[in-house]
Coordinates of C-alpha atoms in Angstrom, one line a residue:
X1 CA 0.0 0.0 0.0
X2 CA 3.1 2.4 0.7
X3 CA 4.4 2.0 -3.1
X4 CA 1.0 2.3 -4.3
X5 CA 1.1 6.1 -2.8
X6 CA 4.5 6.6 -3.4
X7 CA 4.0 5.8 -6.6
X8 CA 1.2 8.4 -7.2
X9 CA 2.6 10.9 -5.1
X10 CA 5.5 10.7 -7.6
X11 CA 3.0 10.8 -10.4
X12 CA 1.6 13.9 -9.1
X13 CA 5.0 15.8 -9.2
X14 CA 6.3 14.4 -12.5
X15 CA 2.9 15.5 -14.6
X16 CA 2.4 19.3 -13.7
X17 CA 6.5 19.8 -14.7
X18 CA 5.9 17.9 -18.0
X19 CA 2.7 19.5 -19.0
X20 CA 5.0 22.9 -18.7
X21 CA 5.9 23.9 -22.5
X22 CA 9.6 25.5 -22.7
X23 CA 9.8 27.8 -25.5
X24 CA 12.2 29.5 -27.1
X25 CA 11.6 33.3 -28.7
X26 CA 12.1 31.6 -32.0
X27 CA 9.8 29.2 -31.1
X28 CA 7.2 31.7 -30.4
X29 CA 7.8 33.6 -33.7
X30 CA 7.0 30.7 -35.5
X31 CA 3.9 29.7 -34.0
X32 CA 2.5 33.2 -34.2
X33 CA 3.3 33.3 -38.1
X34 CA 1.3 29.6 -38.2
X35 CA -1.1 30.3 -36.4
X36 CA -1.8 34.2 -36.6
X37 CA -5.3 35.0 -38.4
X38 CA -4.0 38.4 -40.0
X39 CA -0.8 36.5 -41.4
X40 CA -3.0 34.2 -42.5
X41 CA -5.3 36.7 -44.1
X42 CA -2.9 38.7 -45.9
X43 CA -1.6 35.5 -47.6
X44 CA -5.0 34.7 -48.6
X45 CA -4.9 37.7 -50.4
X46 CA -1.5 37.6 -51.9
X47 CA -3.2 34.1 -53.5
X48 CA -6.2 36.3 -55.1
X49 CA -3.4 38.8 -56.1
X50 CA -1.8 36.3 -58.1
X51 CA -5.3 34.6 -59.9
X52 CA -6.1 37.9 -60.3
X53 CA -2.8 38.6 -62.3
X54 CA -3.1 35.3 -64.1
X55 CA -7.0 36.3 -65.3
X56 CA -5.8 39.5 -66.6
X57 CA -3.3 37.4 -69.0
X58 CA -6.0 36.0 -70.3
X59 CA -7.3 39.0 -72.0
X60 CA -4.8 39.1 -74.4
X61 CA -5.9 35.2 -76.1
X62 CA -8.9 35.2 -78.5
X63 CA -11.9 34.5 -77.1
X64 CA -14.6 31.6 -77.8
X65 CA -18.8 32.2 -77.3
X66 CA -21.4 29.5 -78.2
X67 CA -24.7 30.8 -78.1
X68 CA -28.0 28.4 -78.5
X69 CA -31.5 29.5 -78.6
X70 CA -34.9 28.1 -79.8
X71 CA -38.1 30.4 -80.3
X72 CA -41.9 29.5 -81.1
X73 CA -43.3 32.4 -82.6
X74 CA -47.3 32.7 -82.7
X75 CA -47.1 33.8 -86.2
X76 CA -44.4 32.6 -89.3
X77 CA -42.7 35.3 -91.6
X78 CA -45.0 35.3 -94.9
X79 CA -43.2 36.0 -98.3
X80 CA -46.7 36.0 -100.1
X81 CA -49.9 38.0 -99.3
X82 CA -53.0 36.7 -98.8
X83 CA -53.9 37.6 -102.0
X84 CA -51.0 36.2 -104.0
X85 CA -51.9 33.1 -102.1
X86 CA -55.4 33.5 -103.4
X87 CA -54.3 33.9 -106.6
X88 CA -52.0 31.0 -107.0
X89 CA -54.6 28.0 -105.4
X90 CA -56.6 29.3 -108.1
X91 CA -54.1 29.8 -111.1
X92 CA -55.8 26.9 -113.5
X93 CA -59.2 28.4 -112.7
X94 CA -58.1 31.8 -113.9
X95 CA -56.2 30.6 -116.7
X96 CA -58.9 28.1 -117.8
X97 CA -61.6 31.0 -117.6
X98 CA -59.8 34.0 -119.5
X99 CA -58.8 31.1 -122.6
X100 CA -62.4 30.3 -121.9
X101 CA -63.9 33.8 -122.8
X102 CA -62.1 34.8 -125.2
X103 CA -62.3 31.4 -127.2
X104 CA -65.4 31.9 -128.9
X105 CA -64.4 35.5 -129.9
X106 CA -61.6 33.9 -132.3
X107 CA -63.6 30.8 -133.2
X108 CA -66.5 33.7 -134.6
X109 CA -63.6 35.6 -136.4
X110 CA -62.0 32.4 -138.0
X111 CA -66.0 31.4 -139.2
X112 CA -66.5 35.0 -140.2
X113 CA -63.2 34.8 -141.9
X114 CA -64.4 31.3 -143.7
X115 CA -61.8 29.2 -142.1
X116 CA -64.0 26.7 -140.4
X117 CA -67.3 25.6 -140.7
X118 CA -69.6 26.3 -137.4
X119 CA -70.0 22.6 -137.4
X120 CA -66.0 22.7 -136.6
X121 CA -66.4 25.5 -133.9
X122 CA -69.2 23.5 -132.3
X123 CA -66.7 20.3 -132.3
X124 CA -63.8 22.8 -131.1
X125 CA -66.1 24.1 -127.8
X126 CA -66.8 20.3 -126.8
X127 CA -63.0 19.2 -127.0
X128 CA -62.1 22.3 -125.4
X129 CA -64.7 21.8 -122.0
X130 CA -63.6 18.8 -122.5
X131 CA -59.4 19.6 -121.9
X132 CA -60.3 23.0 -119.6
X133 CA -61.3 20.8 -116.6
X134 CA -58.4 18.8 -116.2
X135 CA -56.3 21.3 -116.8
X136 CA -57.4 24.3 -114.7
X137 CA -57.5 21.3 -111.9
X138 CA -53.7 20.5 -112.9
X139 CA -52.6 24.4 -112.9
X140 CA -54.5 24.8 -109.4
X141 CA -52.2 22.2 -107.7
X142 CA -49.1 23.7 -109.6
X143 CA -50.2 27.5 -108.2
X144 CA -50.8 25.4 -104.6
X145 CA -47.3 24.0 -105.0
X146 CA -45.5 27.2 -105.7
X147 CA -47.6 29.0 -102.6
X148 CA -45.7 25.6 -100.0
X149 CA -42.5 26.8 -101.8
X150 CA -42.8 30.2 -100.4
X151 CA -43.5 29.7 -97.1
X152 CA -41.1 30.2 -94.1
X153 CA -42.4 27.6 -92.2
X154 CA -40.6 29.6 -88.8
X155 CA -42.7 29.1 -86.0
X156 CA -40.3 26.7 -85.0
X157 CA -36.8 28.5 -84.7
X158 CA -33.4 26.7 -83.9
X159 CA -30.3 28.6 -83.5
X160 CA -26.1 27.7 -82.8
X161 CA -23.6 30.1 -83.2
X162 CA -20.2 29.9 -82.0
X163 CA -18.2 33.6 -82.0
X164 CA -14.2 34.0 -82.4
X165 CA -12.8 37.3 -81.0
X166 CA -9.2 38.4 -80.6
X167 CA -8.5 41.5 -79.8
X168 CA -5.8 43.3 -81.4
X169 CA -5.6 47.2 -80.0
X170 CA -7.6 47.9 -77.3
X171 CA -6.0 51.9 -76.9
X172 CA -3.6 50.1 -74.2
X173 CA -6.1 48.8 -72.3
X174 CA -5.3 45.6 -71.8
X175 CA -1.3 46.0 -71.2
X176 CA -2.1 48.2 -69.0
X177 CA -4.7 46.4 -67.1
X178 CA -2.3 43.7 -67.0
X179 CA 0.4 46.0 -65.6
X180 CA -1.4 46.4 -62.6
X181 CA -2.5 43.2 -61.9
X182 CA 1.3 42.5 -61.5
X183 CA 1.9 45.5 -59.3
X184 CA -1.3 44.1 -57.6
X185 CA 0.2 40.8 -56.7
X186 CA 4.0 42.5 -55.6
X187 CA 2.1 44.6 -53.0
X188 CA 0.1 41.6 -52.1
X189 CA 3.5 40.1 -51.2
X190 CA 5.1 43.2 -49.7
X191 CA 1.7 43.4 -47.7
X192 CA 2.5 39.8 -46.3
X193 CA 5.7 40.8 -45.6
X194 CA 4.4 43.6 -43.4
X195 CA 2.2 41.6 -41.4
X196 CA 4.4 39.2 -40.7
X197 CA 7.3 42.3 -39.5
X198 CA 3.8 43.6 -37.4
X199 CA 3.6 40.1 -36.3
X200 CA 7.3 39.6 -34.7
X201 CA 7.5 42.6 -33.7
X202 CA 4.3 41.7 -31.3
X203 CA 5.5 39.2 -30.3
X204 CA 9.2 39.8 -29.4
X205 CA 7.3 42.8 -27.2
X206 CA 5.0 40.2 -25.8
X207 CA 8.0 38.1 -24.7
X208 CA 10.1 40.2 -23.4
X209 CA 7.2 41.7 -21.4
X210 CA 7.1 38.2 -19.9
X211 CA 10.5 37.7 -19.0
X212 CA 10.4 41.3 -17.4
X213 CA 7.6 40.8 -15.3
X214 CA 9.4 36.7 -14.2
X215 CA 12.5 38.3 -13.2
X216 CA 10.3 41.6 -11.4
X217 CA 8.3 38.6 -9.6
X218 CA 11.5 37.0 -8.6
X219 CA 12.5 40.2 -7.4
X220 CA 9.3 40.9 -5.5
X221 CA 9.5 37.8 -3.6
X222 CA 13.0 38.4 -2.6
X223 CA 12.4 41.7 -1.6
X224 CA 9.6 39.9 0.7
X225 CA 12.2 37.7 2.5
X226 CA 14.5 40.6 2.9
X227 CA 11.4 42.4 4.6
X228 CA 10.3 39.3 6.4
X229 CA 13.6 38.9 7.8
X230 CA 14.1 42.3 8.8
X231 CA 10.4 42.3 10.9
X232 CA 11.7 38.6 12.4
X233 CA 14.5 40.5 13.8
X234 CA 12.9 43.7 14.6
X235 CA 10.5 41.3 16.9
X236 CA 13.6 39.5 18.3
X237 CA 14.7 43.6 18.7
X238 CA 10.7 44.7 20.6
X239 CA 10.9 41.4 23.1
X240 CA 14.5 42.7 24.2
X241 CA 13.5 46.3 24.2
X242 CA 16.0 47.5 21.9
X243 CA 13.6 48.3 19.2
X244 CA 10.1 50.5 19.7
X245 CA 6.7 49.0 18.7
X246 CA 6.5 51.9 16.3
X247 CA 10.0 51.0 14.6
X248 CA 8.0 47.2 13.9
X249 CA 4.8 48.6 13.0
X250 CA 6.7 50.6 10.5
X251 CA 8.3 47.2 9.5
X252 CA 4.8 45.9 8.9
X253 CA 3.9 48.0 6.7
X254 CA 6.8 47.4 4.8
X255 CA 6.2 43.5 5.0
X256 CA 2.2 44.4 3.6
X257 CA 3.8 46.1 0.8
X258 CA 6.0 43.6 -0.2
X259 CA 3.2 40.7 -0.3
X260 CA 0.5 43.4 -2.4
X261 CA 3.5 43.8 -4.6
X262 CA 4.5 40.1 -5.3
X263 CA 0.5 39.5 -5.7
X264 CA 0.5 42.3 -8.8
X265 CA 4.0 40.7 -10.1
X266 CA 2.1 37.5 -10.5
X267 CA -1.2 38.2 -11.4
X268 CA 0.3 40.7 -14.1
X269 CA 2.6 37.6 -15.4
X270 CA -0.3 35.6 -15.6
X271 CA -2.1 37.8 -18.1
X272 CA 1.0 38.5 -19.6
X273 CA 1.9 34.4 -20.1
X274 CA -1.8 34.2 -21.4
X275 CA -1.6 37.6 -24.0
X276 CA 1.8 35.5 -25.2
X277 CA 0.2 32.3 -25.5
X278 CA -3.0 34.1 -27.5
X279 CA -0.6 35.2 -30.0
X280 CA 1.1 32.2 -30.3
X281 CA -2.2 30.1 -31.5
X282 CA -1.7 28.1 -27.8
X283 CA -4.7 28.0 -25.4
X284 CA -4.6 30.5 -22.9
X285 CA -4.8 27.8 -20.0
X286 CA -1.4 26.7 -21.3
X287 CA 1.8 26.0 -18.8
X288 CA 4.8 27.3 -20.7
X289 CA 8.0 28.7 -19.4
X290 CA 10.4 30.9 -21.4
X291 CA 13.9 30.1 -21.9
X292 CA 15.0 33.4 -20.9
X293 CA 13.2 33.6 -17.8
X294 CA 15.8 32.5 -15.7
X295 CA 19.0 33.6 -16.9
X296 CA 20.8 36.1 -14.4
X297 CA 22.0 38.8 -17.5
X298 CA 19.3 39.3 -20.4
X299 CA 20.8 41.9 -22.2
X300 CA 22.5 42.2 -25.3
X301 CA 24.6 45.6 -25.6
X302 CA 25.6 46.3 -28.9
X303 CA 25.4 49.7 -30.8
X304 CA 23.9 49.2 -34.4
X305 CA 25.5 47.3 -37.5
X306 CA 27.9 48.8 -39.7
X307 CA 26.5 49.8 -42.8
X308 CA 22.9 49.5 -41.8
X309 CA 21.2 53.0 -41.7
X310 CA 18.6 55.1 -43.3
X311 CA 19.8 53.6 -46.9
X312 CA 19.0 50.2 -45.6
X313 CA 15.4 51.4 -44.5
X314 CA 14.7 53.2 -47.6
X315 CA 16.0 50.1 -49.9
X316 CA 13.7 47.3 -47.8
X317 CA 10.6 49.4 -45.6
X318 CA 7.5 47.8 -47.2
X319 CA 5.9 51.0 -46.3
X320 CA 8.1 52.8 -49.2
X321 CA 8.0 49.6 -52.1
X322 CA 3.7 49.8 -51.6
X323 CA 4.0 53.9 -52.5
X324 CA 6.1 53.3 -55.0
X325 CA 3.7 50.8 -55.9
X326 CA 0.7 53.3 -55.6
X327 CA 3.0 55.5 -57.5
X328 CA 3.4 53.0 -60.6
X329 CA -0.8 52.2 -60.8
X330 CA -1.7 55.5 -61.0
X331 CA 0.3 56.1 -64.1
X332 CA -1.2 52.4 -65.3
X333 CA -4.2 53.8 -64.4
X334 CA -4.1 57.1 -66.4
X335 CA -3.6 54.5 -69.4
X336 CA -6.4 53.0 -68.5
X337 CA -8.6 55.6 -68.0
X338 CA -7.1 56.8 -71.9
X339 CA -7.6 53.9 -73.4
X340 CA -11.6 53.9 -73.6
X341 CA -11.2 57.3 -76.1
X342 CA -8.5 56.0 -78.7
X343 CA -9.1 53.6 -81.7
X344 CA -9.4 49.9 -80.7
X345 CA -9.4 47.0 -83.6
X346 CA -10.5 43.5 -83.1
X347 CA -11.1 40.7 -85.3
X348 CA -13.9 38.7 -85.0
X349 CA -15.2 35.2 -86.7
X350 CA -17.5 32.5 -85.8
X351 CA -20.3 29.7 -87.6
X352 CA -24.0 29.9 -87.5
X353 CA -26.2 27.0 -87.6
X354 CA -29.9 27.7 -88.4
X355 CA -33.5 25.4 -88.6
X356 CA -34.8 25.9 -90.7
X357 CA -32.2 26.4 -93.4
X358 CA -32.7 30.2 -94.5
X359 CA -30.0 29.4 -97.1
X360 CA -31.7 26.6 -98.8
X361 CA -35.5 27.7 -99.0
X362 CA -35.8 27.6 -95.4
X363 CA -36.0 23.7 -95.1
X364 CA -36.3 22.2 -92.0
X365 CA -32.8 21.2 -91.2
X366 CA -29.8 22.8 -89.9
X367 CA -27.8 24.7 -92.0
X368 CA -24.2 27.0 -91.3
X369 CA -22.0 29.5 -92.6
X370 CA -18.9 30.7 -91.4
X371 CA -17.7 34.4 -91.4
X372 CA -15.1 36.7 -90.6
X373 CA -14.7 40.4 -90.1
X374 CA -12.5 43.2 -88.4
X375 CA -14.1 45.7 -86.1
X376 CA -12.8 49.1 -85.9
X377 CA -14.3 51.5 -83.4
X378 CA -12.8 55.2 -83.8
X379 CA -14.2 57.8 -80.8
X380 CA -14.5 61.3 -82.3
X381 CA -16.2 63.5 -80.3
X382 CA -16.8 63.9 -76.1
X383 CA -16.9 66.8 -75.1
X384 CA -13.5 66.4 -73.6
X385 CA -14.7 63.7 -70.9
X386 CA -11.6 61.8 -71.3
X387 CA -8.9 65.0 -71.0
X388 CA -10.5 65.8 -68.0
X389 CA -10.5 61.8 -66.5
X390 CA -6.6 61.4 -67.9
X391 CA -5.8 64.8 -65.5
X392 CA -8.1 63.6 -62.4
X393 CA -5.7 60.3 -62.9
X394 CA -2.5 62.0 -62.9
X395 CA -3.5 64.5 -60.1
X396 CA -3.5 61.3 -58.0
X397 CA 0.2 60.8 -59.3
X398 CA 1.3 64.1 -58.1
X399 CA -0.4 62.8 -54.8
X400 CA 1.0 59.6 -54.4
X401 CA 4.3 61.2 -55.2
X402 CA 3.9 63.8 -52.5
X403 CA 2.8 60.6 -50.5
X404 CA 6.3 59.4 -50.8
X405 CA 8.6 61.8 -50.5
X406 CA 7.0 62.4 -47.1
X407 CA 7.0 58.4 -45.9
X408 CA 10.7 59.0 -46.8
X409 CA 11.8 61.6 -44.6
X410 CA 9.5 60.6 -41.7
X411 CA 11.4 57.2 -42.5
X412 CA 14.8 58.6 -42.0
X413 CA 13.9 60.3 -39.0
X414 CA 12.2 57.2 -37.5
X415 CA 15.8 55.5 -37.8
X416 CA 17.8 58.1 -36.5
X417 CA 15.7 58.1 -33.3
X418 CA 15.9 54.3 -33.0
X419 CA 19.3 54.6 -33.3
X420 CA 19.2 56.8 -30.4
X421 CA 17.1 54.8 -28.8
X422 CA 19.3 51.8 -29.0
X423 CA 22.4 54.0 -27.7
X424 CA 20.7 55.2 -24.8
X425 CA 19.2 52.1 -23.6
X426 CA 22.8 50.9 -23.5
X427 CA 24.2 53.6 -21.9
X428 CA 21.3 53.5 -19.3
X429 CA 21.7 49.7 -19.2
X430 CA 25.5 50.3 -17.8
X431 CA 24.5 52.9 -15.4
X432 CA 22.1 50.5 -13.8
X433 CA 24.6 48.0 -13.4
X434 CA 26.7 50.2 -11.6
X435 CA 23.8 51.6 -9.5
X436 CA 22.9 47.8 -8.2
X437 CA 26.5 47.5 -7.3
X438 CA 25.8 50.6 -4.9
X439 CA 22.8 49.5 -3.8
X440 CA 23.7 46.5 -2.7
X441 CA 26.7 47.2 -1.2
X442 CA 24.5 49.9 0.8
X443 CA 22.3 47.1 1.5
X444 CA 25.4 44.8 3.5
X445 CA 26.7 47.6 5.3
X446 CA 23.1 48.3 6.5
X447 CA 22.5 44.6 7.1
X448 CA 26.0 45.1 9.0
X449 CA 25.2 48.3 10.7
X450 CA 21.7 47.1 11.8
X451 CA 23.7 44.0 13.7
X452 CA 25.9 45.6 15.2
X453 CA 23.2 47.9 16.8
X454 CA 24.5 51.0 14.7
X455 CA 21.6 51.7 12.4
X456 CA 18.3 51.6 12.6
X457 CA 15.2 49.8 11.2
X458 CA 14.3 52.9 9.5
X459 CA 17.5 52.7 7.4
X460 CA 17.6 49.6 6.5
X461 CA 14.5 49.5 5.1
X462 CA 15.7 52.8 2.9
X463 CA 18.6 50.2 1.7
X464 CA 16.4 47.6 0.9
X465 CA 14.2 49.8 -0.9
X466 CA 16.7 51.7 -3.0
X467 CA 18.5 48.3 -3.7
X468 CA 14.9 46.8 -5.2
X469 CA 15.0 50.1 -7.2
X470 CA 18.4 49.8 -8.6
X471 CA 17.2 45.8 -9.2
X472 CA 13.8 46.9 -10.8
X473 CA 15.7 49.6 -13.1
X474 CA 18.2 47.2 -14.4
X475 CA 15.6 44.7 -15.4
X476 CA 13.9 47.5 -17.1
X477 CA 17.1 48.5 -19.0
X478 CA 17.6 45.1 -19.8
X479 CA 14.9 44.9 -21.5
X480 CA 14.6 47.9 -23.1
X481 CA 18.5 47.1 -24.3
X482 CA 16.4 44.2 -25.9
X483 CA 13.0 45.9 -27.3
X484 CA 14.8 48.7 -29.0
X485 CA 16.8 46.7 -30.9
X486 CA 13.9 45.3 -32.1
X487 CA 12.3 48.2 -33.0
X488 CA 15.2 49.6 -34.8
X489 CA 15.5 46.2 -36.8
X490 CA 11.6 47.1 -38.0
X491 CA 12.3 50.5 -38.6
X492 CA 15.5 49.6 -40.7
X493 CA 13.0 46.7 -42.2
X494 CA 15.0 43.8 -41.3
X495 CA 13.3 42.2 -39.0
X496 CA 12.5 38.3 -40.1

């Protein structure tokens, strides 16, 4: 029963220390670019950047249309009136009837001119009634005949056409539509680039802000033993009667302070741990531990790089590339605007079926033809509508030029007071050091001074509290030593 809680107990204290997560600031930087939704975004968008560039290529290959239709009209085209109509149904009737009436006006001349006898005529009349039936029967169906080889027969309309067109001078248009898709897609990427520099840059803060407020924790609770200590031997100090109850009371409130301020040290490092773990894409309820919380030295003087300046921001700030960006799609845009209200040619072609066949008396079957042409469109007059859009356009190029010049020199000054920055967090950083030497040799000869009955409570509590201000501003240069670094790394546009 004594190894089965042994066991367990061990259990208990092996699991909370391997649930801990150690991570390392690069560690952190690359779980924030994973995991961070804005990163995330702006790559999105660099990927719509680039279709968006690859659609616009498009423009310059022919294109291809098929277009298919069918229609039922109420009523078909008629080539014939109604009276033409009439007229042809009865074409053998009205041929048979004028031969018929003026037939017995020649057969009276040729008796009157003694050419036949009027037994002939009467013999003529009864073959001809005899011949006029049939035949003004035949000549109706003939005229019925050619009336069905007129007609449209289009109620029922088919239709496939399939259209060719390939541009050929659009007035610029399309280079320069395509121009700015690829200007598009690089400030897509320089975009990305920014939010990811944003990104670090949050999260280097973040972590430094948690190894501050560690090593400030660590110094609150040290501060609290030096305090507790001190009120253990003022006590001692009371019961002997070398010490006042005012001197301890004063030591109390001293003690009070101490514990308020090691309670703010850690509930300020557990938001702190949480804001970090946020960023990183981690649950907030996440144990992790920072590599450089417990080192004894966190900073890292050095003055800035050789060669690295306000040259180096102007050649890789993203801030500058996307105005000169702006810069180069405003003039792509004045072409665009321009292009609208200068001669464009095209050339177009396609093949047209029909039903019914409108080339072949309009049988019902389909039927194509193929054709081919060049379109030519010329503006001539607009009442100066596109002078005035081509000057709105280049306006905005003065302003993004303006735009520029101005990013530039707050740039350069931007640098010059990181720079400053970075030397005076190291020269502060080397006064501190020096002032924690003094402190806390202060503090011994206090410490020494108070044993030996020399010094009072009073004072030493002065020496402990100017030593956990010397401690307090050295952590603070520390890690100011650190962040401006940073900062001057994103103002210089280097940071990755």
């Amino acid at each position: 029963m004594k190894r089965v809680f042994t066991y367990f107990l061990l259990v208990g204290f092996v699991l909370p220390s391997c649930a801990q997560r150690v991570l390392s600031l690069d560690s952190c930087r690359a779980m924030a670019l994973r995991n961070n939704k804005q990163v995330t975004v702006a790559r999105l968008k660099q990927d719509v950047a680039m279709n968006t560039r690859r659609a616009a290529r498009t423009k310059y290959l022919p294109k291809v249309d098929a277009l298919g239709g069918y229609m039922l009209m109420s009523k078909e085209i008629s080539i014939l009136n109604e009276d033409q109509k009439t007229k042809l149904n009865n074409l053998g009737t009205s041929m048979t009837s004028a031969i018929g009436g003026k037939m017995p006006e020649v057969l009276t001349g040729l008796v009157q001119q003694g050419l036949i006898s009027p037994e002939q005529v009467q013999a003529l009349g009864q073959q001809a009634s005899q011949i006029m039936g049939p035949m003004a029967e035949s000549l109706n169906g003939v005229g019925n005949d050619i009336r069905h080889a007129f007609r449209t027969n289009n109620r029922n309309m088919m239709g496939v056409s399939v259209m060719v067109r390939q541009p050929v001078y659009m007035g610029g248009a399309i280079t320069a539509a395509n121009h700015i898709a690829d200007i598009t897609e690089q400030m897509s990427a320089l975009t990305t680039d920014h939010t990811v520099q944003n990104t670090l840059y949050t999260v280097d803060q973040t972590y430094w802000l948690v190894v501050s407020l560690n090593q400030k924790n660590k110094l609150a609770k040290g501060f609290l033993d030096l305090v507790t200590k001190l009120d253990g031997d003022v006590q001692k100090l009371i019961r002997e009667g070398f010490a006042t109850r005012a001197d301890g009371l004063k030591v109390s409130v001293k003690v009070n302070e101490a514990e308020m301020a090691v309670t703010q040290a850690e509930d300020g490092l557990a938001l702190a741990r949480m804001l970090l773990c946020q960023q990183c894409g981690l649950p907030m309820d996440t144990q992790i531990v920072l590599e450089d919380e417990n080192r004894d030295e966190l900073s890292a003087v050095s003055a800035a790089e050789p060669g690295l300046g306000v040259e180096t921001a102007l050649e890789n700030r993203t801030e500058l590339k996307l105005l000169e960006n702006t810069v180069d799609i405003t003039k792509e845009t004045t072409k665009l605007v321009r292009a609208p209200y200068l001669p464009q040619v095209a050339v177009i072609g396609g093949y047209l079926l029909t039903n019914p066949n409108v080339y072949d008396g309009f049988q019902k079957r389909f039927s194509g033809v193929w054709n081919i042409g060049l379109m030519v469109r010329v503006p001539i007059w607009s009442w100066q509508e596109g002078a005035y859009k081509v000057r709105a356009t280049r306006a905005a190029t003065s302003i993004a030029n303006m735009e520029l010049a101005e990013a530039r020199e707050l740039i350069e000054l931007q640098v010059n007071q990181e720079q400053f920055k970075v030397k005076e967090a190291n020269k502060k950083y080397g006064m501190t050091l020096k002032n924690v030497e003094k402190a806390e040799e202060n503090l011994r000869c206090a410490n020494l001074g108070f044993a030996e009955g020399v010094m009072s409570a009073t004072e030493v509590m002065e020496a402990q509290t100017a030593w956990l201000q010397a401690q307090t501003q050295k952590i603070d240069a520390e890690i100011d030593v650190r962040l401006t670094q940073v900062s001057l790394k994103k103002s210089l546009g280097i940071l990755n």
